[in-house]
């Protein structure tokens, strides 16, 4: 740091420090003045926030310096209205003491983290936010840059409400060498994509998962996978169910398409933009114009082949765009692996996160607002489990080909589920599905494209109509399917009541039923129930409603 004759603190002989804006794991961000160009800028001071951290991790200073250079290079490639502009980097002279400073555009507005401290955002604002951040990510991906830490603290809001993506300090550049050692997770646990936890890097789809989770938190006012510790959060990210959105309106189906654990099944950037614009149109709001993305030197990053599944499991077996984990059977293996990490590195290093520059200093929080995390969705009368007042169940399934009237009340009743199955049958000619998930307002299923086919389509049932959503991947030869017409749906109301008691969730605010083949090769029904605090779990039962096991969060 230099001192001028007037006693001002100058960085690089040019940038006068005014006041700190915030601090985090990477150091402090300052408001500063460029005395050469007479404008205000933001300066990121890249160093450990306290001497104790530096003493405990002697190599951290060098690593942070490399990260600062990486961020500067990443941002220098991008000239985009929704990506923070980098002006300059000040590095200490060779052999001299000191640390780097990144000189950036000063965005005169708070972060999304700050905004969410006052509660969820209107859906129209969330859709605009999503389009802005997606536009920034598509521009970055086109230049071979993956952000890898999309979260509310790294999204700034201009006074006009537009969003700016910042903090590319842990971005992955095309052809660059990783800065972290094997087994170290980079990013914030609540927003990291599940495939990255498993070790798959280089996927643009991972940034889109993080964006989807950010939009979920912004619209719903609660993070669906936040747990008491970072380790528990990582386990939740890997395979715990994501409650269906209840406040998101037309954004809800987009989130369900996006927050799937198979990265191949997620919509790409172009498709996601179309989905967000359609949702905005459905809401009746004007869709903001986002500048087109020009392909850069490297073009969109090419995803590597999927990771091999863990022994005895298939991590990406279910590619249906649903919230529930398709592989709860992997949970013991995954937990064992994470515990092995904890035992090898000590309790404090069970899940090691690089400093992330969060101005709120909450690695375990991942930049989400504590106020937002505690604001759960309001219970709805239509969500009283197992009961639909005023609804008279039908005695049997309507004859094939008969008109299907839109159901009344929740879909989680025997009669309404049978009505949905009949609607699927009229469109596909079969009641034999790979799986099915039933929510209060809609049903999602995956159905083979033809008898004996390995290819599978995703279908949705909403408002009395069954519609194809798109391809949902493949199944292996010999994989068991389920004839949904033979499931004992009449046992469901009693199973739901038993699940409420067994899980200790008498008034769930989120619930759905997952019907698919269990790890032992037998068909199963699994009711998932949770309250606004994420407490709950699921009950494993056979298709006659007999409970086999209870899994609590």
PDB file of C-alpha atoms in Angstrom, residues 168-427:
ATOM      1  CA  UNK A 168     -15.268 -15.611 -10.658  1.00  0.00           C
ATOM      2  CA  UNK A 169     -12.409 -16.326  -8.254  1.00  0.00           C
ATOM      3  CA  UNK A 170     -12.874 -20.105  -8.424  1.00  0.00           C
ATOM      4  CA  UNK A 171     -13.912 -20.187 -12.057  1.00  0.00           C
ATOM      5  CA  UNK A 172     -12.626 -23.035 -14.190  1.00  0.00           C
ATOM      6  CA  UNK A 173     -10.965 -21.872 -17.408  1.00  0.00           C
ATOM      7  CA  UNK A 174     -10.670 -23.972 -20.537  1.00  0.00           C
ATOM      8  CA  UNK A 175      -7.273 -25.668 -20.500  1.00  0.00           C
ATOM      9  CA  UNK A 176      -6.267 -24.341 -17.083  1.00  0.00           C
ATOM     10  CA  UNK A 177      -4.765 -26.345 -14.264  1.00  0.00           C
ATOM     11  CA  UNK A 178      -6.875 -26.915 -11.170  1.00  0.00           C
ATOM     12  CA  UNK A 179      -5.783 -25.021  -8.085  1.00  0.00           C
ATOM     13  CA  UNK A 180      -7.058 -27.477  -5.542  1.00  0.00           C
ATOM     14  CA  UNK A 181      -5.863 -30.805  -4.268  1.00  0.00           C
ATOM     15  CA  UNK A 182      -7.739 -34.042  -4.822  1.00  0.00           C
ATOM     16  CA  UNK A 183     -10.811 -34.404  -2.644  1.00  0.00           C
ATOM     17  CA  UNK A 184     -11.278 -30.679  -1.943  1.00  0.00           C
ATOM     18  CA  UNK A 185     -14.710 -29.394  -2.920  1.00  0.00           C
ATOM     19  CA  UNK A 186     -14.810 -25.929  -4.438  1.00  0.00           C
ATOM     20  CA  UNK A 187     -17.902 -23.834  -3.927  1.00  0.00           C
ATOM     21  CA  UNK A 188     -20.686 -23.362  -1.422  1.00  0.00           C
ATOM     22  CA  UNK A 189     -22.271 -26.589  -0.161  1.00  0.00           C
ATOM     23  CA  UNK A 190     -25.880 -25.441  -0.555  1.00  0.00           C
ATOM     24  CA  UNK A 191     -25.479 -24.455  -4.188  1.00  0.00           C
ATOM     25  CA  UNK A 192     -22.968 -26.995  -5.460  1.00  0.00           C
ATOM     26  CA  UNK A 193     -24.256 -29.447  -8.063  1.00  0.00           C
ATOM     27  CA  UNK A 194     -24.449 -33.118  -6.984  1.00  0.00           C
ATOM     28  CA  UNK A 195     -22.215 -34.345  -9.828  1.00  0.00           C
ATOM     29  CA  UNK A 196     -19.474 -31.976  -8.662  1.00  0.00           C
ATOM     30  CA  UNK A 197     -19.643 -33.534  -5.197  1.00  0.00           C
ATOM     31  CA  UNK A 198     -19.038 -36.865  -6.917  1.00  0.00           C
ATOM     32  CA  UNK A 199     -15.999 -35.434  -8.705  1.00  0.00           C
ATOM     33  CA  UNK A 200     -17.322 -34.539 -12.168  1.00  0.00           C
ATOM     34  CA  UNK A 201     -15.990 -31.168 -13.324  1.00  0.00           C
ATOM     35  CA  UNK A 202     -16.155 -29.261 -16.583  1.00  0.00           C
ATOM     36  CA  UNK A 203     -19.959 -29.314 -16.928  1.00  0.00           C
ATOM     37  CA  UNK A 204     -21.844 -26.159 -17.827  1.00  0.00           C
ATOM     38  CA  UNK A 205     -24.917 -27.972 -16.457  1.00  0.00           C
ATOM     39  CA  UNK A 206     -23.419 -27.695 -12.955  1.00  0.00           C
ATOM     40  CA  UNK A 207     -23.650 -23.895 -13.065  1.00  0.00           C
ATOM     41  CA  UNK A 208     -27.274 -24.239 -14.186  1.00  0.00           C
ATOM     42  CA  UNK A 209     -28.090 -26.451 -11.175  1.00  0.00           C
ATOM     43  CA  UNK A 210     -26.669 -23.710  -8.936  1.00  0.00           C
ATOM     44  CA  UNK A 211     -28.759 -21.118 -10.757  1.00  0.00           C
ATOM     45  CA  UNK A 212     -31.851 -23.273 -10.309  1.00  0.00           C
ATOM     46  CA  UNK A 213     -31.236 -23.568  -6.580  1.00  0.00           C
ATOM     47  CA  UNK A 214     -30.678 -19.802  -6.351  1.00  0.00           C
ATOM     48  CA  UNK A 215     -34.002 -19.149  -8.107  1.00  0.00           C
ATOM     49  CA  UNK A 216     -35.754 -21.667  -5.829  1.00  0.00           C
ATOM     50  CA  UNK A 217     -34.504 -19.790  -2.748  1.00  0.00           C
ATOM     51  CA  UNK A 218     -35.410 -16.404  -4.247  1.00  0.00           C
ATOM     52  CA  UNK A 219     -38.984 -17.454  -5.060  1.00  0.00           C
ATOM     53  CA  UNK A 220     -39.749 -19.815  -2.172  1.00  0.00           C
ATOM     54  CA  UNK A 221     -37.914 -17.994   0.616  1.00  0.00           C
ATOM     55  CA  UNK A 222     -36.353 -21.202   1.922  1.00  0.00           C
ATOM     56  CA  UNK A 223     -33.436 -23.396   0.897  1.00  0.00           C
ATOM     57  CA  UNK A 224     -34.765 -26.943   0.482  1.00  0.00           C
ATOM     58  CA  UNK A 225     -31.465 -28.709   1.230  1.00  0.00           C
ATOM     59  CA  UNK A 226     -29.924 -26.618   4.007  1.00  0.00           C
ATOM     60  CA  UNK A 227     -29.018 -28.757   6.980  1.00  0.00           C
ATOM     61  CA  UNK A 228     -27.317 -28.099  10.318  1.00  0.00           C
ATOM     62  CA  UNK A 229     -23.777 -28.779   9.064  1.00  0.00           C
ATOM     63  CA  UNK A 230     -21.884 -28.580   5.783  1.00  0.00           C
ATOM     64  CA  UNK A 231     -21.460 -32.358   5.748  1.00  0.00           C
ATOM     65  CA  UNK A 232     -25.181 -32.934   6.249  1.00  0.00           C
ATOM     66  CA  UNK A 233     -25.920 -30.394   3.525  1.00  0.00           C
ATOM     67  CA  UNK A 234     -23.646 -32.201   1.074  1.00  0.00           C
ATOM     68  CA  UNK A 235     -25.416 -35.490   1.815  1.00  0.00           C
ATOM     69  CA  UNK A 236     -28.745 -33.761   1.207  1.00  0.00           C
ATOM     70  CA  UNK A 237     -27.494 -32.335  -2.091  1.00  0.00           C
ATOM     71  CA  UNK A 238     -26.504 -35.808  -3.214  1.00  0.00           C
ATOM     72  CA  UNK A 239     -29.812 -37.598  -2.844  1.00  0.00           C
ATOM     73  CA  UNK A 240     -32.437 -36.098  -0.538  1.00  0.00           C
ATOM     74  CA  UNK A 241     -35.810 -35.075  -2.004  1.00  0.00           C
ATOM     75  CA  UNK A 242     -36.390 -31.464  -3.025  1.00  0.00           C
ATOM     76  CA  UNK A 243     -39.867 -30.289  -1.978  1.00  0.00           C
ATOM     77  CA  UNK A 244     -42.029 -29.164  -4.873  1.00  0.00           C
ATOM     78  CA  UNK A 245     -42.196 -25.340  -5.152  1.00  0.00           C
ATOM     79  CA  UNK A 246     -45.388 -23.833  -3.753  1.00  0.00           C
ATOM     80  CA  UNK A 247     -44.889 -20.087  -4.301  1.00  0.00           C
ATOM     81  CA  UNK A 248     -43.192 -20.087  -7.682  1.00  0.00           C
ATOM     82  CA  UNK A 249     -46.213 -20.087  -9.996  1.00  0.00           C
ATOM     83  CA  UNK A 250     -45.149 -20.693 -13.627  1.00  0.00           C
ATOM     84  CA  UNK A 251     -41.524 -20.831 -12.493  1.00  0.00           C
ATOM     85  CA  UNK A 252     -42.254 -24.045 -10.556  1.00  0.00           C
ATOM     86  CA  UNK A 253     -42.224 -26.423 -13.554  1.00  0.00           C
ATOM     87  CA  UNK A 254     -38.984 -24.803 -14.762  1.00  0.00           C
ATOM     88  CA  UNK A 255     -37.331 -25.500 -11.417  1.00  0.00           C
ATOM     89  CA  UNK A 256     -38.491 -29.107 -11.563  1.00  0.00           C
ATOM     90  CA  UNK A 257     -36.925 -29.484 -14.999  1.00  0.00           C
ATOM     91  CA  UNK A 258     -33.688 -27.872 -13.818  1.00  0.00           C
ATOM     92  CA  UNK A 259     -33.144 -29.366 -10.365  1.00  0.00           C
ATOM     93  CA  UNK A 260     -32.593 -32.959 -11.443  1.00  0.00           C
ATOM     94  CA  UNK A 261     -29.530 -34.858 -10.352  1.00  0.00           C
ATOM     95  CA  UNK A 262     -28.672 -36.213 -13.787  1.00  0.00           C
ATOM     96  CA  UNK A 263     -26.871 -33.328 -15.533  1.00  0.00           C
ATOM     97  CA  UNK A 264     -27.715 -34.778 -18.945  1.00  0.00           C
ATOM     98  CA  UNK A 265     -31.439 -34.467 -18.181  1.00  0.00           C
ATOM     99  CA  UNK A 266     -31.250 -30.753 -17.342  1.00  0.00           C
ATOM    100  CA  UNK A 267     -32.219 -28.246 -20.012  1.00  0.00           C
ATOM    101  CA  UNK A 268     -29.265 -26.519 -21.651  1.00  0.00           C
ATOM    102  CA  UNK A 269     -28.760 -22.773 -21.634  1.00  0.00           C
ATOM    103  CA  UNK A 270     -30.804 -22.078 -24.758  1.00  0.00           C
ATOM    104  CA  UNK A 271     -33.699 -24.297 -23.680  1.00  0.00           C
ATOM    105  CA  UNK A 272     -33.644 -22.869 -20.163  1.00  0.00           C
ATOM    106  CA  UNK A 273     -33.866 -19.339 -21.543  1.00  0.00           C
ATOM    107  CA  UNK A 274     -36.942 -20.343 -23.568  1.00  0.00           C
ATOM    108  CA  UNK A 275     -38.517 -21.938 -20.480  1.00  0.00           C
ATOM    109  CA  UNK A 276     -37.941 -18.810 -18.377  1.00  0.00           C
ATOM    110  CA  UNK A 277     -39.334 -16.546 -21.090  1.00  0.00           C
ATOM    111  CA  UNK A 278     -42.407 -18.752 -21.471  1.00  0.00           C
ATOM    112  CA  UNK A 279     -42.931 -18.644 -17.717  1.00  0.00           C
ATOM    113  CA  UNK A 280     -42.643 -14.863 -17.800  1.00  0.00           C
ATOM    114  CA  UNK A 281     -45.202 -14.692 -20.595  1.00  0.00           C
ATOM    115  CA  UNK A 282     -47.537 -16.984 -18.656  1.00  0.00           C
ATOM    116  CA  UNK A 283     -47.248 -14.616 -15.711  1.00  0.00           C
ATOM    117  CA  UNK A 284     -48.328 -11.753 -17.972  1.00  0.00           C
ATOM    118  CA  UNK A 285     -45.169  -9.711 -17.531  1.00  0.00           C
ATOM    119  CA  UNK A 286     -42.922  -8.261 -20.187  1.00  0.00           C
ATOM    120  CA  UNK A 287     -39.800 -10.327 -20.686  1.00  0.00           C
ATOM    121  CA  UNK A 288     -36.616  -8.215 -20.527  1.00  0.00           C
ATOM    122  CA  UNK A 289     -34.405  -8.314 -23.561  1.00  0.00           C
ATOM    123  CA  UNK A 290     -31.138 -10.140 -22.969  1.00  0.00           C
ATOM    124  CA  UNK A 291     -28.224  -9.556 -25.357  1.00  0.00           C
ATOM    125  CA  UNK A 292     -27.474 -12.518 -27.617  1.00  0.00           C
ATOM    126  CA  UNK A 293     -24.550 -14.743 -26.731  1.00  0.00           C
ATOM    127  CA  UNK A 294     -21.748 -14.828 -29.264  1.00  0.00           C
ATOM    128  CA  UNK A 295     -19.641 -17.971 -29.223  1.00  0.00           C
ATOM    129  CA  UNK A 296     -16.142 -17.277 -28.086  1.00  0.00           C
ATOM    130  CA  UNK A 297     -12.782 -18.773 -28.917  1.00  0.00           C
ATOM    131  CA  UNK A 298     -13.533 -22.113 -27.376  1.00  0.00           C
ATOM    132  CA  UNK A 299     -17.275 -22.398 -27.907  1.00  0.00           C
ATOM    133  CA  UNK A 300     -19.460 -24.080 -25.301  1.00  0.00           C
ATOM    134  CA  UNK A 301     -17.496 -26.434 -23.032  1.00  0.00           C
ATOM    135  CA  UNK A 302     -17.825 -30.080 -24.021  1.00  0.00           C
ATOM    136  CA  UNK A 303     -19.134 -32.168 -21.104  1.00  0.00           C
ATOM    137  CA  UNK A 304     -16.961 -35.145 -20.157  1.00  0.00           C
ATOM    138  CA  UNK A 305     -18.507 -38.613 -20.078  1.00  0.00           C
ATOM    139  CA  UNK A 306     -20.560 -39.391 -16.955  1.00  0.00           C
ATOM    140  CA  UNK A 307     -18.828 -40.828 -13.922  1.00  0.00           C
ATOM    141  CA  UNK A 308     -19.066 -44.594 -13.472  1.00  0.00           C
ATOM    142  CA  UNK A 309     -21.714 -45.522 -10.918  1.00  0.00           C
ATOM    143  CA  UNK A 310     -20.838 -46.688  -7.462  1.00  0.00           C
ATOM    144  CA  UNK A 311     -20.764 -50.470  -7.055  1.00  0.00           C
ATOM    145  CA  UNK A 312     -24.254 -51.903  -7.102  1.00  0.00           C
ATOM    146  CA  UNK A 313     -25.891 -48.608  -8.035  1.00  0.00           C
ATOM    147  CA  UNK A 314     -26.588 -46.305 -10.944  1.00  0.00           C
ATOM    148  CA  UNK A 315     -26.296 -42.642  -9.886  1.00  0.00           C
ATOM    149  CA  UNK A 316     -28.018 -41.381 -13.011  1.00  0.00           C
ATOM    150  CA  UNK A 317     -30.511 -44.197 -13.526  1.00  0.00           C
ATOM    151  CA  UNK A 318     -33.567 -41.954 -13.336  1.00  0.00           C
ATOM    152  CA  UNK A 319     -33.514 -39.006 -15.680  1.00  0.00           C
ATOM    153  CA  UNK A 320     -37.067 -37.831 -15.123  1.00  0.00           C
ATOM    154  CA  UNK A 321     -37.191 -34.114 -14.232  1.00  0.00           C
ATOM    155  CA  UNK A 322     -38.448 -34.499 -10.695  1.00  0.00           C
ATOM    156  CA  UNK A 323     -37.454 -33.315  -7.290  1.00  0.00           C
ATOM    157  CA  UNK A 324     -37.106 -36.656  -5.574  1.00  0.00           C
ATOM    158  CA  UNK A 325     -33.819 -38.566  -5.582  1.00  0.00           C
ATOM    159  CA  UNK A 326     -33.814 -41.485  -7.961  1.00  0.00           C
ATOM    160  CA  UNK A 327     -31.121 -43.175  -5.952  1.00  0.00           C
ATOM    161  CA  UNK A 328     -31.938 -43.147  -2.265  1.00  0.00           C
ATOM    162  CA  UNK A 329     -30.404 -46.625  -2.328  1.00  0.00           C
ATOM    163  CA  UNK A 330     -26.962 -44.982  -2.734  1.00  0.00           C
ATOM    164  CA  UNK A 331     -27.269 -43.042   0.496  1.00  0.00           C
ATOM    165  CA  UNK A 332     -25.397 -45.481   2.784  1.00  0.00           C
ATOM    166  CA  UNK A 333     -22.507 -45.690   0.313  1.00  0.00           C
ATOM    167  CA  UNK A 334     -22.317 -41.928  -0.101  1.00  0.00           C
ATOM    168  CA  UNK A 335     -22.504 -41.257   3.609  1.00  0.00           C
ATOM    169  CA  UNK A 336     -19.810 -43.858   4.221  1.00  0.00           C
ATOM    170  CA  UNK A 337     -17.577 -42.130   1.686  1.00  0.00           C
ATOM    171  CA  UNK A 338     -18.075 -38.729   3.254  1.00  0.00           C
ATOM    172  CA  UNK A 339     -17.459 -40.108   6.725  1.00  0.00           C
ATOM    173  CA  UNK A 340     -14.280 -41.714   5.453  1.00  0.00           C
ATOM    174  CA  UNK A 341     -13.185 -38.272   4.286  1.00  0.00           C
ATOM    175  CA  UNK A 342     -13.980 -36.898   7.720  1.00  0.00           C
ATOM    176  CA  UNK A 343     -11.991 -39.602   9.498  1.00  0.00           C
ATOM    177  CA  UNK A 344      -9.043 -39.188   7.157  1.00  0.00           C
ATOM    178  CA  UNK A 345      -8.874 -35.410   7.470  1.00  0.00           C
ATOM    179  CA  UNK A 346     -10.205 -34.844  10.976  1.00  0.00           C
ATOM    180  CA  UNK A 347     -13.585 -33.532  12.016  1.00  0.00           C
ATOM    181  CA  UNK A 348     -12.759 -29.926  11.140  1.00  0.00           C
ATOM    182  CA  UNK A 349     -11.749 -30.930   7.640  1.00  0.00           C
ATOM    183  CA  UNK A 350     -14.626 -33.281   6.893  1.00  0.00           C
ATOM    184  CA  UNK A 351     -15.822 -31.022   4.107  1.00  0.00           C
ATOM    185  CA  UNK A 352     -13.118 -28.589   3.104  1.00  0.00           C
ATOM    186  CA  UNK A 353     -14.270 -25.516   1.239  1.00  0.00           C
ATOM    187  CA  UNK A 354     -11.941 -22.991  -0.301  1.00  0.00           C
ATOM    188  CA  UNK A 355     -12.521 -19.424   0.940  1.00  0.00           C
ATOM    189  CA  UNK A 356     -15.313 -18.124  -1.223  1.00  0.00           C
ATOM    190  CA  UNK A 357     -15.239 -14.386  -0.770  1.00  0.00           C
ATOM    191  CA  UNK A 358     -18.726 -14.301   0.715  1.00  0.00           C
ATOM    192  CA  UNK A 359     -19.320 -10.847   2.119  1.00  0.00           C
ATOM    193  CA  UNK A 360     -21.361 -12.469   4.878  1.00  0.00           C
ATOM    194  CA  UNK A 361     -18.659 -14.910   5.804  1.00  0.00           C
ATOM    195  CA  UNK A 362     -20.930 -17.946   5.920  1.00  0.00           C
ATOM    196  CA  UNK A 363     -19.421 -20.873   4.007  1.00  0.00           C
ATOM    197  CA  UNK A 364     -21.996 -23.228   5.422  1.00  0.00           C
ATOM    198  CA  UNK A 365     -24.722 -20.752   4.539  1.00  0.00           C
ATOM    199  CA  UNK A 366     -23.604 -20.567   0.939  1.00  0.00           C
ATOM    200  CA  UNK A 367     -24.556 -16.915   0.760  1.00  0.00           C
ATOM    201  CA  UNK A 368     -28.248 -17.428   1.464  1.00  0.00           C
ATOM    202  CA  UNK A 369     -30.080 -15.238   3.909  1.00  0.00           C
ATOM    203  CA  UNK A 370     -30.734 -16.649   7.382  1.00  0.00           C
ATOM    204  CA  UNK A 371     -34.069 -14.861   7.297  1.00  0.00           C
ATOM    205  CA  UNK A 372     -34.879 -16.470   4.007  1.00  0.00           C
ATOM    206  CA  UNK A 373     -33.953 -19.897   5.300  1.00  0.00           C
ATOM    207  CA  UNK A 374     -36.395 -19.700   8.162  1.00  0.00           C
ATOM    208  CA  UNK A 375     -39.358 -18.447   6.156  1.00  0.00           C
ATOM    209  CA  UNK A 376     -41.267 -21.550   5.171  1.00  0.00           C
ATOM    210  CA  UNK A 377     -44.229 -21.812   2.814  1.00  0.00           C
ATOM    211  CA  UNK A 378     -47.688 -21.261   4.226  1.00  0.00           C
ATOM    212  CA  UNK A 379     -49.727 -24.416   4.611  1.00  0.00           C
ATOM    213  CA  UNK A 380     -52.633 -24.716   2.215  1.00  0.00           C
ATOM    214  CA  UNK A 381     -55.965 -26.344   3.063  1.00  0.00           C
ATOM    215  CA  UNK A 382     -55.581 -28.507  -0.029  1.00  0.00           C
ATOM    216  CA  UNK A 383     -52.446 -30.012   1.468  1.00  0.00           C
ATOM    217  CA  UNK A 384     -54.046 -31.806   4.392  1.00  0.00           C
ATOM    218  CA  UNK A 385     -52.452 -35.223   3.902  1.00  0.00           C
ATOM    219  CA  UNK A 386     -54.717 -38.070   2.967  1.00  0.00           C
ATOM    220  CA  UNK A 387     -57.919 -36.040   3.145  1.00  0.00           C
ATOM    221  CA  UNK A 388     -59.845 -34.135   0.492  1.00  0.00           C
ATOM    222  CA  UNK A 389     -63.095 -32.719   1.927  1.00  0.00           C
ATOM    223  CA  UNK A 390     -66.046 -32.856  -0.420  1.00  0.00           C
ATOM    224  CA  UNK A 391     -64.414 -35.285  -2.859  1.00  0.00           C
ATOM    225  CA  UNK A 392     -66.276 -38.501  -3.568  1.00  0.00           C
ATOM    226  CA  UNK A 393     -63.803 -41.168  -4.750  1.00  0.00           C
ATOM    227  CA  UNK A 394     -64.690 -43.059  -7.885  1.00  0.00           C
ATOM    228  CA  UNK A 395     -65.104 -46.777  -7.524  1.00  0.00           C
ATOM    229  CA  UNK A 396     -62.977 -47.740 -10.501  1.00  0.00           C
ATOM    230  CA  UNK A 397     -60.824 -46.486 -13.326  1.00  0.00           C
ATOM    231  CA  UNK A 398     -62.760 -44.863 -16.201  1.00  0.00           C
ATOM    232  CA  UNK A 399     -63.024 -47.059 -19.286  1.00  0.00           C
ATOM    233  CA  UNK A 400     -60.202 -46.672 -21.785  1.00  0.00           C
ATOM    234  CA  UNK A 401     -60.930 -43.955 -24.328  1.00  0.00           C
ATOM    235  CA  UNK A 402     -63.573 -42.262 -22.159  1.00  0.00           C
ATOM    236  CA  UNK A 403     -63.246 -38.491 -21.629  1.00  0.00           C
ATOM    237  CA  UNK A 404     -61.199 -37.612 -18.572  1.00  0.00           C
ATOM    238  CA  UNK A 405     -62.598 -34.755 -16.491  1.00  0.00           C
ATOM    239  CA  UNK A 406     -60.151 -32.506 -14.630  1.00  0.00           C
ATOM    240  CA  UNK A 407     -59.876 -33.768 -11.041  1.00  0.00           C
ATOM    241  CA  UNK A 408     -61.067 -31.768  -8.068  1.00  0.00           C
ATOM    242  CA  UNK A 409     -58.870 -31.128  -5.055  1.00  0.00           C
ATOM    243  CA  UNK A 410     -55.512 -32.734  -4.485  1.00  0.00           C
ATOM    244  CA  UNK A 411     -54.281 -35.382  -6.901  1.00  0.00           C
ATOM    245  CA  UNK A 412     -53.016 -37.483  -3.997  1.00  0.00           C
ATOM    246  CA  UNK A 413     -56.171 -39.572  -3.724  1.00  0.00           C
ATOM    247  CA  UNK A 414     -56.853 -43.049  -5.124  1.00  0.00           C
ATOM    248  CA  UNK A 415     -59.516 -41.807  -7.545  1.00  0.00           C
ATOM    249  CA  UNK A 416     -57.488 -38.894  -8.907  1.00  0.00           C
ATOM    250  CA  UNK A 417     -54.346 -40.974  -9.301  1.00  0.00           C
ATOM    251  CA  UNK A 418     -56.324 -43.529 -11.311  1.00  0.00           C
ATOM    252  CA  UNK A 419     -57.698 -40.694 -13.421  1.00  0.00           C
ATOM    253  CA  UNK A 420     -54.156 -39.494 -14.154  1.00  0.00           C
ATOM    254  CA  UNK A 421     -53.022 -43.015 -15.056  1.00  0.00           C
ATOM    255  CA  UNK A 422     -55.956 -43.321 -17.461  1.00  0.00           C
ATOM    256  CA  UNK A 423     -54.995 -40.007 -19.065  1.00  0.00           C
ATOM    257  CA  UNK A 424     -51.441 -41.274 -19.600  1.00  0.00           C
ATOM    258  CA  UNK A 425     -52.820 -44.509 -21.022  1.00  0.00           C
ATOM    259  CA  UNK A 426     -54.962 -42.664 -23.544  1.00  0.00           C
ATOM    260  CA  UNK A 427     -51.849 -40.893 -24.818  1.00  0.00           C
TER     261      UNK A 427
END
